[in-house]
Tab-separated table of C-alpha atoms in Angstrom:
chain	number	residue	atom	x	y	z
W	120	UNK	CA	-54.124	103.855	3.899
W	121	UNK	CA	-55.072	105.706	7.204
W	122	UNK	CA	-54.901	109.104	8.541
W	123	UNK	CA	-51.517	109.278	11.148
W	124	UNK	CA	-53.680	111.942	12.915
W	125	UNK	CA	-57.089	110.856	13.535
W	126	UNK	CA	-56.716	106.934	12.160
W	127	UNK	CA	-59.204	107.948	9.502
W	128	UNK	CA	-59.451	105.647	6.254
W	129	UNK	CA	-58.286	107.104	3.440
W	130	UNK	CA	-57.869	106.763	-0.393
W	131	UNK	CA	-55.077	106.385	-2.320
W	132	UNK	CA	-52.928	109.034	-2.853
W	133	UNK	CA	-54.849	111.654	-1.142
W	134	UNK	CA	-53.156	114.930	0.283
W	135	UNK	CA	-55.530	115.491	2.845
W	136	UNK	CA	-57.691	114.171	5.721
W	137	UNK	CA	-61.358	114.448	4.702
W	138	UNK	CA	-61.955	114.410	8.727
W	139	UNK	CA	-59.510	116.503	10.477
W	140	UNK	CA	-57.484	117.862	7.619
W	141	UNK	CA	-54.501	116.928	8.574
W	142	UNK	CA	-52.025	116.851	5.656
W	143	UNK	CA	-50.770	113.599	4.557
W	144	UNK	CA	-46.977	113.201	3.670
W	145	UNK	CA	-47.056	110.022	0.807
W	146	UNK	CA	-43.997	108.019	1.329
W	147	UNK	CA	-41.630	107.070	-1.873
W	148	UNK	CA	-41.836	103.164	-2.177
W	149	UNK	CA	-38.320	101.662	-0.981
W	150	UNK	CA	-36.151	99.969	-4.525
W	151	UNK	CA	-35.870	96.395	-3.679
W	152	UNK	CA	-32.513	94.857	-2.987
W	153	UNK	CA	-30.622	92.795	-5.449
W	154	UNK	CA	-29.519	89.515	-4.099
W	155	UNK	CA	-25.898	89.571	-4.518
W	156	UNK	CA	-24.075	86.042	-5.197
W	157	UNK	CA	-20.546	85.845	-3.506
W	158	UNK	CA	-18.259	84.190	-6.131
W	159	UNK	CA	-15.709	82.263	-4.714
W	160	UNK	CA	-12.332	81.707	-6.590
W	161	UNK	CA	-11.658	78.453	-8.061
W	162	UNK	CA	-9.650	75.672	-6.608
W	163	UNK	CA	-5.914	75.645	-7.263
W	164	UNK	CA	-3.983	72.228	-8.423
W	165	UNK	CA	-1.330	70.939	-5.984
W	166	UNK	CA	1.127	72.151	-8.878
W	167	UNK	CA	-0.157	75.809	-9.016
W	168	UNK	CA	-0.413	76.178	-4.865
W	169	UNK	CA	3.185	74.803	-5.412
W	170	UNK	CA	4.023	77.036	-8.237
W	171	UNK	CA	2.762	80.397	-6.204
W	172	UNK	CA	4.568	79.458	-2.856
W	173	UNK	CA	7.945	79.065	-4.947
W	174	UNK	CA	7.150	78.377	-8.501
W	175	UNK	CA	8.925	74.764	-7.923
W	176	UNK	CA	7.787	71.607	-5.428
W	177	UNK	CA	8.793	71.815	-1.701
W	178	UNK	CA	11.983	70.047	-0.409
W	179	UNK	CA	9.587	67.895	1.531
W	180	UNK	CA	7.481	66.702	-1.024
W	181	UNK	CA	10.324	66.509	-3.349
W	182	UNK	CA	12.128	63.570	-0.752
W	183	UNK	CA	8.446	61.641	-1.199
W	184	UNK	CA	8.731	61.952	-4.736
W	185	UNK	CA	11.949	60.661	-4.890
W	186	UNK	CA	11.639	57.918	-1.758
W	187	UNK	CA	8.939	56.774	-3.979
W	188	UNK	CA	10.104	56.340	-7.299
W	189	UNK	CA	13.583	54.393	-5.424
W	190	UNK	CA	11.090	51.665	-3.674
W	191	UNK	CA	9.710	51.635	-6.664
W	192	UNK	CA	12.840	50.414	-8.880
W	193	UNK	CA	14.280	48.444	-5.976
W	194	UNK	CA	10.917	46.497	-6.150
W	195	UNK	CA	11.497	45.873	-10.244
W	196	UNK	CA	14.747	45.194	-10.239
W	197	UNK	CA	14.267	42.955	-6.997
W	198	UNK	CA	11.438	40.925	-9.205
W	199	UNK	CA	13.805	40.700	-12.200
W	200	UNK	CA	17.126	39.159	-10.342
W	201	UNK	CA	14.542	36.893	-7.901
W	202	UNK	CA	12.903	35.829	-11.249
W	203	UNK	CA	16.154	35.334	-13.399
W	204	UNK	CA	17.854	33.618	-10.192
W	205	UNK	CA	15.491	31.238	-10.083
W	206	UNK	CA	15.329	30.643	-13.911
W	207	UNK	CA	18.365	28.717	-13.488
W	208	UNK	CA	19.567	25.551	-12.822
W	209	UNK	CA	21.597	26.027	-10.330
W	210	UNK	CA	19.115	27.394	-7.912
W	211	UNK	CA	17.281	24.362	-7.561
W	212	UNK	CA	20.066	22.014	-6.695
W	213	UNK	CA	21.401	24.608	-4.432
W	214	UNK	CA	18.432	24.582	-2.702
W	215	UNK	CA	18.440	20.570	-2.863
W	216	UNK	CA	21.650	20.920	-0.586
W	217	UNK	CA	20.245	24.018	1.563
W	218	UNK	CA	17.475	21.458	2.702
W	219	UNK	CA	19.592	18.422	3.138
W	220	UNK	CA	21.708	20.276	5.560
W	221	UNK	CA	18.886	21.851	6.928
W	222	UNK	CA	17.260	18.741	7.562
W	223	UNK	CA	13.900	19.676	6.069
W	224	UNK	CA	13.368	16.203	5.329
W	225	UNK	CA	10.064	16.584	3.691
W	226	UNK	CA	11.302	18.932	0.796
W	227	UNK	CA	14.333	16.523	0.365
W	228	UNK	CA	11.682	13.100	0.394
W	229	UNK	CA	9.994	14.782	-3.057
W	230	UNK	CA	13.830	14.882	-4.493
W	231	UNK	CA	13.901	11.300	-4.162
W	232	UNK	CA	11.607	8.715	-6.642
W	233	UNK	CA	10.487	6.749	-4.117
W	234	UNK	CA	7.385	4.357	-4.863
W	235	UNK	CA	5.387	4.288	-2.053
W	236	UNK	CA	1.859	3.477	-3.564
W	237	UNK	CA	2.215	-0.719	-2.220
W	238	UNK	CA	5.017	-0.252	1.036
W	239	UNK	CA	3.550	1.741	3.929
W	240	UNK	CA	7.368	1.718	4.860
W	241	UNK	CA	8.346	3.726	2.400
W	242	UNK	CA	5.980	7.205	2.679
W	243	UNK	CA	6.907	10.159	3.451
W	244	UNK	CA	6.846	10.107	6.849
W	245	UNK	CA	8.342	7.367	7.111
W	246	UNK	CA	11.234	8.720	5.412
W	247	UNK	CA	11.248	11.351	7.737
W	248	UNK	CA	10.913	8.937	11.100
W	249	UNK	CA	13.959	7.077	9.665
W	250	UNK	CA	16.070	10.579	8.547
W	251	UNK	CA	15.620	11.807	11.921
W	252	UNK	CA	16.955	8.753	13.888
W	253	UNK	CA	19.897	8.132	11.468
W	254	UNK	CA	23.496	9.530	10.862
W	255	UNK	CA	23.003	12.059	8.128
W	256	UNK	CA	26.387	13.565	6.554
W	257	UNK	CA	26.979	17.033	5.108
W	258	UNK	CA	26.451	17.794	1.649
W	259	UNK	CA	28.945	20.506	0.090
W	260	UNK	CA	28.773	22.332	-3.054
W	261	UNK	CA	27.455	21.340	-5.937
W	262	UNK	CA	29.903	20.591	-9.169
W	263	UNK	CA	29.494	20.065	-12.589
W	264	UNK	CA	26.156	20.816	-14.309
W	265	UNK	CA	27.031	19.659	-17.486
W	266	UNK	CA	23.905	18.916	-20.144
W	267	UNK	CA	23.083	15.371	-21.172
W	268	UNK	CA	19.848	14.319	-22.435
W	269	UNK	CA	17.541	17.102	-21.635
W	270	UNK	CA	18.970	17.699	-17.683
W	271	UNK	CA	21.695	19.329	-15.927
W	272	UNK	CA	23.600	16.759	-13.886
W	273	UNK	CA	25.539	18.021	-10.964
W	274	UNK	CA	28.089	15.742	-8.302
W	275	UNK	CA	27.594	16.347	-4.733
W	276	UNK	CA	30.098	15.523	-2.279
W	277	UNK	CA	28.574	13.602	0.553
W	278	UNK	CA	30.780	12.145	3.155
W	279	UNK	CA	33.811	9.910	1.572
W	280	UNK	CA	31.182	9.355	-1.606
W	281	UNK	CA	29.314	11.289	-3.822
W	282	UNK	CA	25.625	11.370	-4.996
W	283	UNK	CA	23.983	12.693	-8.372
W	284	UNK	CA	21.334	15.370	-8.635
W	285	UNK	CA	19.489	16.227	-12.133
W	286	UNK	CA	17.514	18.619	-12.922
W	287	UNK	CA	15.468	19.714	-15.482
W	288	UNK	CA	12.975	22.592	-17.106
W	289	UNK	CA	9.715	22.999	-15.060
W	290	UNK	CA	6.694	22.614	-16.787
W	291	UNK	CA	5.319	25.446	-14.165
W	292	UNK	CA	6.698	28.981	-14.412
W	293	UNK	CA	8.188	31.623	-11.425
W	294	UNK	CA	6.447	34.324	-11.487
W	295	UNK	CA	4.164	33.976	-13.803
W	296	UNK	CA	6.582	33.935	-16.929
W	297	UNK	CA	10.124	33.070	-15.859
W	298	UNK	CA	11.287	29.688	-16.016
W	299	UNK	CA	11.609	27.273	-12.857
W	300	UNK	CA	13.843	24.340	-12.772
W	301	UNK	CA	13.280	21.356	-10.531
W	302	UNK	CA	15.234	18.243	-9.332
W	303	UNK	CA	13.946	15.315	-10.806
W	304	UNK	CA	15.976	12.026	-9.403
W	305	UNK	CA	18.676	12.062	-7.137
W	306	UNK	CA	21.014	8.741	-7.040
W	307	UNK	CA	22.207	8.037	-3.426
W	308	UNK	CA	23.767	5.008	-2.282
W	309	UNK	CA	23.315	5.748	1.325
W	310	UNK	CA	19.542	6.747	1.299
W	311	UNK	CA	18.753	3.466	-0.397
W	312	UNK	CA	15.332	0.858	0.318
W	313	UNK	CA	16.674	-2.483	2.113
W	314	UNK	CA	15.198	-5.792	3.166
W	315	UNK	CA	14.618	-6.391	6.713
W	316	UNK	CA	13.775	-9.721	8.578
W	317	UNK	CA	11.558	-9.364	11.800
W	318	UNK	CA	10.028	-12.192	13.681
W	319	UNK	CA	6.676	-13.082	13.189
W	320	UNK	CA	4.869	-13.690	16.553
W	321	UNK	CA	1.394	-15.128	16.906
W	322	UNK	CA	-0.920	-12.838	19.045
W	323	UNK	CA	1.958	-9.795	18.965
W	324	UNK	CA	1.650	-6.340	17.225
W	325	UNK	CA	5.300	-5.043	15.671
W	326	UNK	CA	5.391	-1.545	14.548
W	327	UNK	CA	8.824	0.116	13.152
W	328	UNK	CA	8.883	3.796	13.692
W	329	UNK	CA	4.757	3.597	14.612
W	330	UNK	CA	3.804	1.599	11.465
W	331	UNK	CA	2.185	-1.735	12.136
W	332	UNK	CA	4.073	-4.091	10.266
W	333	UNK	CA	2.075	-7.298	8.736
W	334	UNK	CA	3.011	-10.586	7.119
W	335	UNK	CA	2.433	-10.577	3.368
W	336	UNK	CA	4.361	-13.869	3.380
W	337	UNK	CA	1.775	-16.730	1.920
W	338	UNK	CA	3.504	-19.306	4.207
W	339	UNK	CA	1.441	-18.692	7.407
W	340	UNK	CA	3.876	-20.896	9.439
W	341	UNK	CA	6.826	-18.228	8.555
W	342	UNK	CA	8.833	-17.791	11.584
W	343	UNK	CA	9.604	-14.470	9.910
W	344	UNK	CA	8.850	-12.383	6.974
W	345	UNK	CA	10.726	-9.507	4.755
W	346	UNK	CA	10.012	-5.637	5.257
W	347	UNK	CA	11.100	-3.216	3.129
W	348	UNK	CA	12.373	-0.222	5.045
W	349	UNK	CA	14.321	3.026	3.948
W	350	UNK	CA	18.062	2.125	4.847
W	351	UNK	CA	19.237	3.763	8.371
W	352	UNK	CA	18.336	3.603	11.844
W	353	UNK	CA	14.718	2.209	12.950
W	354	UNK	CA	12.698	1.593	16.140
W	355	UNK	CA	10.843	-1.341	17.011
W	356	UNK	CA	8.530	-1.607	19.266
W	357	UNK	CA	6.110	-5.027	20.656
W	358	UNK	CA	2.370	-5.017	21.716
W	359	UNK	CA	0.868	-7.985	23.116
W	360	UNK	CA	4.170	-9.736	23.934
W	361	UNK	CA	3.458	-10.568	27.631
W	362	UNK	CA	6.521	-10.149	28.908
W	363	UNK	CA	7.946	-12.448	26.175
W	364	UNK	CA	11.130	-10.089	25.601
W	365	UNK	CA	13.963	-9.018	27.983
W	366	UNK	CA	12.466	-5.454	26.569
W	367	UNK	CA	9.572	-3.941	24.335
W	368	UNK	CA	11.097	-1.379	22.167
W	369	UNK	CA	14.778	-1.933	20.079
W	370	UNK	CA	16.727	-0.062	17.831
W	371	UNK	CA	18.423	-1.203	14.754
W	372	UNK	CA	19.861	-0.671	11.678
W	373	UNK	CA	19.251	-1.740	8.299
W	374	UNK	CA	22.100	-4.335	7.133
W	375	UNK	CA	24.382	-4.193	9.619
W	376	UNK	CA	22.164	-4.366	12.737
W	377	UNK	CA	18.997	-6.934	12.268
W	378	UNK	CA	16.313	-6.615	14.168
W	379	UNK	CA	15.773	-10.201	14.746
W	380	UNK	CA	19.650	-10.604	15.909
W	381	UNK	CA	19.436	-7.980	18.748
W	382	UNK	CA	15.829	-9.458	20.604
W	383	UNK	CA	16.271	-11.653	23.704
W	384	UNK	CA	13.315	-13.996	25.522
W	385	UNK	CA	12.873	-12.792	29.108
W	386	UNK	CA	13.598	-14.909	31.885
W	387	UNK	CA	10.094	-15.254	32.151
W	388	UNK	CA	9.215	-16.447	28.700
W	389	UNK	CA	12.590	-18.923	28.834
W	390	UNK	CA	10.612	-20.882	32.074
W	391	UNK	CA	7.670	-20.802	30.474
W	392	UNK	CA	8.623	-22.280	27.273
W	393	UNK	CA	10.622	-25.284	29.285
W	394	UNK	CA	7.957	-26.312	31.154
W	395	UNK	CA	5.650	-26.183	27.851
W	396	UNK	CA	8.043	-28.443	26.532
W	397	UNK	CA	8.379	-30.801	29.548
W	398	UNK	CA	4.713	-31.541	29.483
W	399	UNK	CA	4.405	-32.435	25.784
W	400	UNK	CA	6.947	-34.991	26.439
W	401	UNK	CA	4.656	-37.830	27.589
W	402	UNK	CA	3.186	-37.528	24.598
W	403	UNK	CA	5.565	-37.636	22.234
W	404	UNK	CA	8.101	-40.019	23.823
W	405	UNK	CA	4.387	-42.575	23.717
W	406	UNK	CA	3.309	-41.254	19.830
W	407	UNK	CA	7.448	-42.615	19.052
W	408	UNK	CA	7.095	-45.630	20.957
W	409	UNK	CA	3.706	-46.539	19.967
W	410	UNK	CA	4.558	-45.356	16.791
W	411	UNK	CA	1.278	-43.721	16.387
W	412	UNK	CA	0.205	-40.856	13.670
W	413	UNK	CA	2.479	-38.062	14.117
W	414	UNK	CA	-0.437	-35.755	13.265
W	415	UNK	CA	-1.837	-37.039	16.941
W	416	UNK	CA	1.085	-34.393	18.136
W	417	UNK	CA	-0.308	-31.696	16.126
W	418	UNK	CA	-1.261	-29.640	19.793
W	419	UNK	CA	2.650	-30.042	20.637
W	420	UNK	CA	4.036	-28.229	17.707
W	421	UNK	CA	3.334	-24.593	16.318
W	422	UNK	CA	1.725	-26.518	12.836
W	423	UNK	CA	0.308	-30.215	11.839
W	424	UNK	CA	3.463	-29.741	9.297
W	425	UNK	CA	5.851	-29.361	12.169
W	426	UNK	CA	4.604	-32.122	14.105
W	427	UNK	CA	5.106	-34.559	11.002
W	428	UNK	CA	8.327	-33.379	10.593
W	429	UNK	CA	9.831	-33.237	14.061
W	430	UNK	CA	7.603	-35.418	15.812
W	431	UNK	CA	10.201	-38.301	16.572
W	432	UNK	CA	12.873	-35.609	16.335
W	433	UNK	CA	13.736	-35.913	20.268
W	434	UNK	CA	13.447	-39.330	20.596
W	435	UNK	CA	16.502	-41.971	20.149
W	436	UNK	CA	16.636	-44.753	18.141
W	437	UNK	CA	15.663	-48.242	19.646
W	438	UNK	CA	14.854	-51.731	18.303
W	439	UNK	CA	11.684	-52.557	19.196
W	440	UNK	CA	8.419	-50.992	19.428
W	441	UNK	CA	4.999	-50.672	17.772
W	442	UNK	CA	1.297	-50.442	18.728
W	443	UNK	CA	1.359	-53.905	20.861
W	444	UNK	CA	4.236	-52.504	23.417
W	445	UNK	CA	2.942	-51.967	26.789
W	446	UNK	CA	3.951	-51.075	30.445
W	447	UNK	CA	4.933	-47.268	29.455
W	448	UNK	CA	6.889	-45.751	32.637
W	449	UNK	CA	6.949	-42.105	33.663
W	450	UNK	CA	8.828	-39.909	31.993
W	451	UNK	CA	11.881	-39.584	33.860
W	452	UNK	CA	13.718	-35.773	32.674
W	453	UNK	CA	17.279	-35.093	34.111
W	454	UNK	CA	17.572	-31.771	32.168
W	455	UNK	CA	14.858	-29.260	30.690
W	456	UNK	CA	15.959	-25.627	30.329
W	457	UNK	CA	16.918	-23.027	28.074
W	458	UNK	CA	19.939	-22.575	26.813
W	459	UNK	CA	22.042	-19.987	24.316
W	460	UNK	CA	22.295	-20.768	20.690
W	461	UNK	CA	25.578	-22.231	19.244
W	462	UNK	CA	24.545	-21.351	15.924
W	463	UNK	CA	25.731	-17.677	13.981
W	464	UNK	CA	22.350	-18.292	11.998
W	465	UNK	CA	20.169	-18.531	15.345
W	466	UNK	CA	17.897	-15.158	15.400
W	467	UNK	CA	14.981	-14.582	18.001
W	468	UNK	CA	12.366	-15.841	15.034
W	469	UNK	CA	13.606	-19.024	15.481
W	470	UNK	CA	12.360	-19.292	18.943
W	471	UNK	CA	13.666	-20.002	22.607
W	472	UNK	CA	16.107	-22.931	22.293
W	473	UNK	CA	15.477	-25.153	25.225
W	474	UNK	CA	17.780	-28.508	25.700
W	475	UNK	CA	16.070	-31.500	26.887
W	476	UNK	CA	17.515	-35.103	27.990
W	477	UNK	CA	15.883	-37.915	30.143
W	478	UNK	CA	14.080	-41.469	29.646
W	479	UNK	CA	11.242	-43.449	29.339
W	480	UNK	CA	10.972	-47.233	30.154
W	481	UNK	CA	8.553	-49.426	28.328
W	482	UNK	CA	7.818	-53.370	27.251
W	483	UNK	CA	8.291	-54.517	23.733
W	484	UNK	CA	7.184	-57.806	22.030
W	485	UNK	CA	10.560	-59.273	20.718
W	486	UNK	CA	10.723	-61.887	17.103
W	487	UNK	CA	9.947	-64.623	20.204
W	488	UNK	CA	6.877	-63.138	20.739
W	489	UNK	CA	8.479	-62.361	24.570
W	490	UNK	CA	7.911	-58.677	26.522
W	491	UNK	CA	11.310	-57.146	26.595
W	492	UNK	CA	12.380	-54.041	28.633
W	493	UNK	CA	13.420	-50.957	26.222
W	494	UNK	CA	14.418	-47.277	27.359
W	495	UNK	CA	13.580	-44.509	24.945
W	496	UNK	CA	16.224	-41.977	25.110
W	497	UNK	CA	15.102	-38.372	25.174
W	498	UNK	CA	17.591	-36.237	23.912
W	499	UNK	CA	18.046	-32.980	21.351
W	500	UNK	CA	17.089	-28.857	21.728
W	501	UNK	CA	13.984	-27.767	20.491
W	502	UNK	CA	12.812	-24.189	19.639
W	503	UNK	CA	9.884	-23.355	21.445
W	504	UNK	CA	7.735	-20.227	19.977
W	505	UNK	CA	4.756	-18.981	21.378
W	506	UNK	CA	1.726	-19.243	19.196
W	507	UNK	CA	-2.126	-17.902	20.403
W	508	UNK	CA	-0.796	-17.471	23.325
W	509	UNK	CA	0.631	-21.194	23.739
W	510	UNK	CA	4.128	-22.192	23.597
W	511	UNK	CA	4.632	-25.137	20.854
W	512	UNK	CA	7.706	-26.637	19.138
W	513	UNK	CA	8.902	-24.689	15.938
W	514	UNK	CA	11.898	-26.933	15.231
W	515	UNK	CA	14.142	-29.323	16.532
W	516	UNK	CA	18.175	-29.764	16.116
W	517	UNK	CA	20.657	-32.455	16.564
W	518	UNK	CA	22.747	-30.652	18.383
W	519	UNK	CA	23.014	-32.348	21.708
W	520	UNK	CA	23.878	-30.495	25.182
């Protein structure tokens, strides 16, 4: 403590300046100040702020309440009918017939019990290739439903017929725990499997609606084979055919429209084949006159087995001949050129029928031992097919032009 007047130190509580003598005024120590907490009221529920505005919820929040709890039982009630709906029978034939006339031809393929594990021809996208390009009729409502056996069958009218739908329990649920029904076989006399000939070409690719189509015939000299194809309208297209066909691509249909009755040889491939078949005549008309193997003619037919069979086919009967004739003439043709087929059997596997006549002059030893001039007569049609890339005899008829 210090003297205010003359800055003097002083002691403690003294009432006077030993120095100047001032008199020294001893100030009362100031109380210290309480800290003072501000207490802050505590939070009010929604409910209370509600209840002190009004003592009742706000029209406002009373239309989100009730909004709410509406969604709400629309969304139940909308999960009991969907769930119950589809708990029945009925809804899965119905939709059977929804996607038949919608053409969703992939939901209507798993209807069907098609076996497609060995036939390419008959997958699912196959059946939907052939669906597309076809006729399809209308299905209308379905009738009956009657149990039998563990199924509901039902009768759907389908053009001037009807077809047969059953359906039975799911083993899978809707969801979660109400029960699905399915349709498990559908009988349908118009979407049916049927056998199809088509030609089999040496050297050419076939594909029907894009799928490559292969012989599974074990007779490798087949001028055809058998596909299996779902029953309606089909495209065909050739690879590799080198002009051999007036065109590339056809379209038929099953049963009443073969494939192998509707493809025609090209101008092109009708020359060629004639003048393939002119040439092998020298050979031939000398293998008949000689009467040499017929497996020697093996080159001139599409198979060793051909040539054994038709090998003397175009040549005429005469009297004398045998290894010891001599003095063979040129082979003189007056007609070599393709012609239409007579017969309702003919098909484009059978080949290009070309009709042939002309001669050949040659020398014969006679009983006497004497030379004696013979003609061989030339004379018959022979189907010409084009194998490896070579035209060869397939067959030969006796019916003469």
């Amino acid at each position: 403590m210090f003297c205010p007047n003359c800055g003097k130190e002083l002691e403690d509580g003294a009432l006077f300046c030993g120095e100047c003598g001032a008199k020294i005024e001893q100030r009362q120590p100031e109380p210290k100040k309480e800290k003072t907490v501000k207490k802050t009221a505590p939070k009010k529920s929604v409910v209370n702020q509600l209840k002190e505005k009004g003592g009742a919820f706000s029209p406002k929040a009373k239309k989100i309440i009730i909004a709410q709890v509406v969604v709400l039982v629309v969304l139940v009630a909308a999960f009991f009918y969907l769930g119950t709906r589809s708990g029945k029978p009925e809804a899965a034939v119905n939709q059977f017939v929804e996607d038949y006339n919608n053409k969703d031809w992939e939901k209507v393929y798993d209807a069907y019990d098609f076996d497609s594990s060995e036939n390419k021809f008959l997958t699912k996208d196959a059946f939907v290739g052939t669906m597309e390009q076809s006729d399809t009729e209308t299905l209308s409502a379905a009738t009956g439903g009657y149990y039998r056996n563990g199924e509901y069958i039902y009768q759907i009218k389908k053009g001037s017929s009807y077809i047969t739908v059953n359906v039975a329990k799911s083993a899978k649920k809707s969801f979660f725990f109400f029960d699905k029904y399915e349709v498990t076989n559908v009988t349908d006399s118009t979407v049916l499997t049927q056998s199809v000939t088509v030609p089999n070409i040496s050297g050419v690719t076939l594909k029907i609606d894009g799928i490559t189509a292969e012989n599974t015939s074990s007779n490798d000299d087949a001028i055809s084979y058998q596909v299996v194809l779902f029953k309606g309208t089909h495209k065909a297209t050739f690879s590799g055919a080198d002009d051999m066909f007036d065109k590339n691509s056809y379209t038929f249909t099953t049963g009443s429209n073969d494939l192998t009755k509707q493809i025609e040889y090209s101008d092109k491939a009708k020359e060629e084949a004639a003048k393939a078949l002119e040439g092998y005549l020298p050979d031939i008309t000398e293998n008949y006159i000689k009467e040499n193997d017929k497996a020697d003619l093996e080159s001139c037919f599409s198979s060793e087995s051909k040539a054994q069979i038709y090998g003397n086919s175009l040549c005429s009967y005469t009297y004398y001949r045998g290894s010891d004739t001599k003095n063979l003439g040129d082979v003189v043709v007056s007609r070599c050129a393709a012609v239409s087929p007579t017969s309702s059997y003919y098909s484009a596997a059978n080949g290009i029928p070309v009709s042939v006549s002309g001669t050949r002059s040659y020398q014969a030893k006679s009983f006497s031992g004497s030379y004696m001039p013979q003609s061989c007569v030339i004379r018959g049609v022979a189907y010409m097919v084009k194998k490896d890339g070579k035209w060869v005899i397939n067959s030969v008829t006796y019916s003469y032009y």
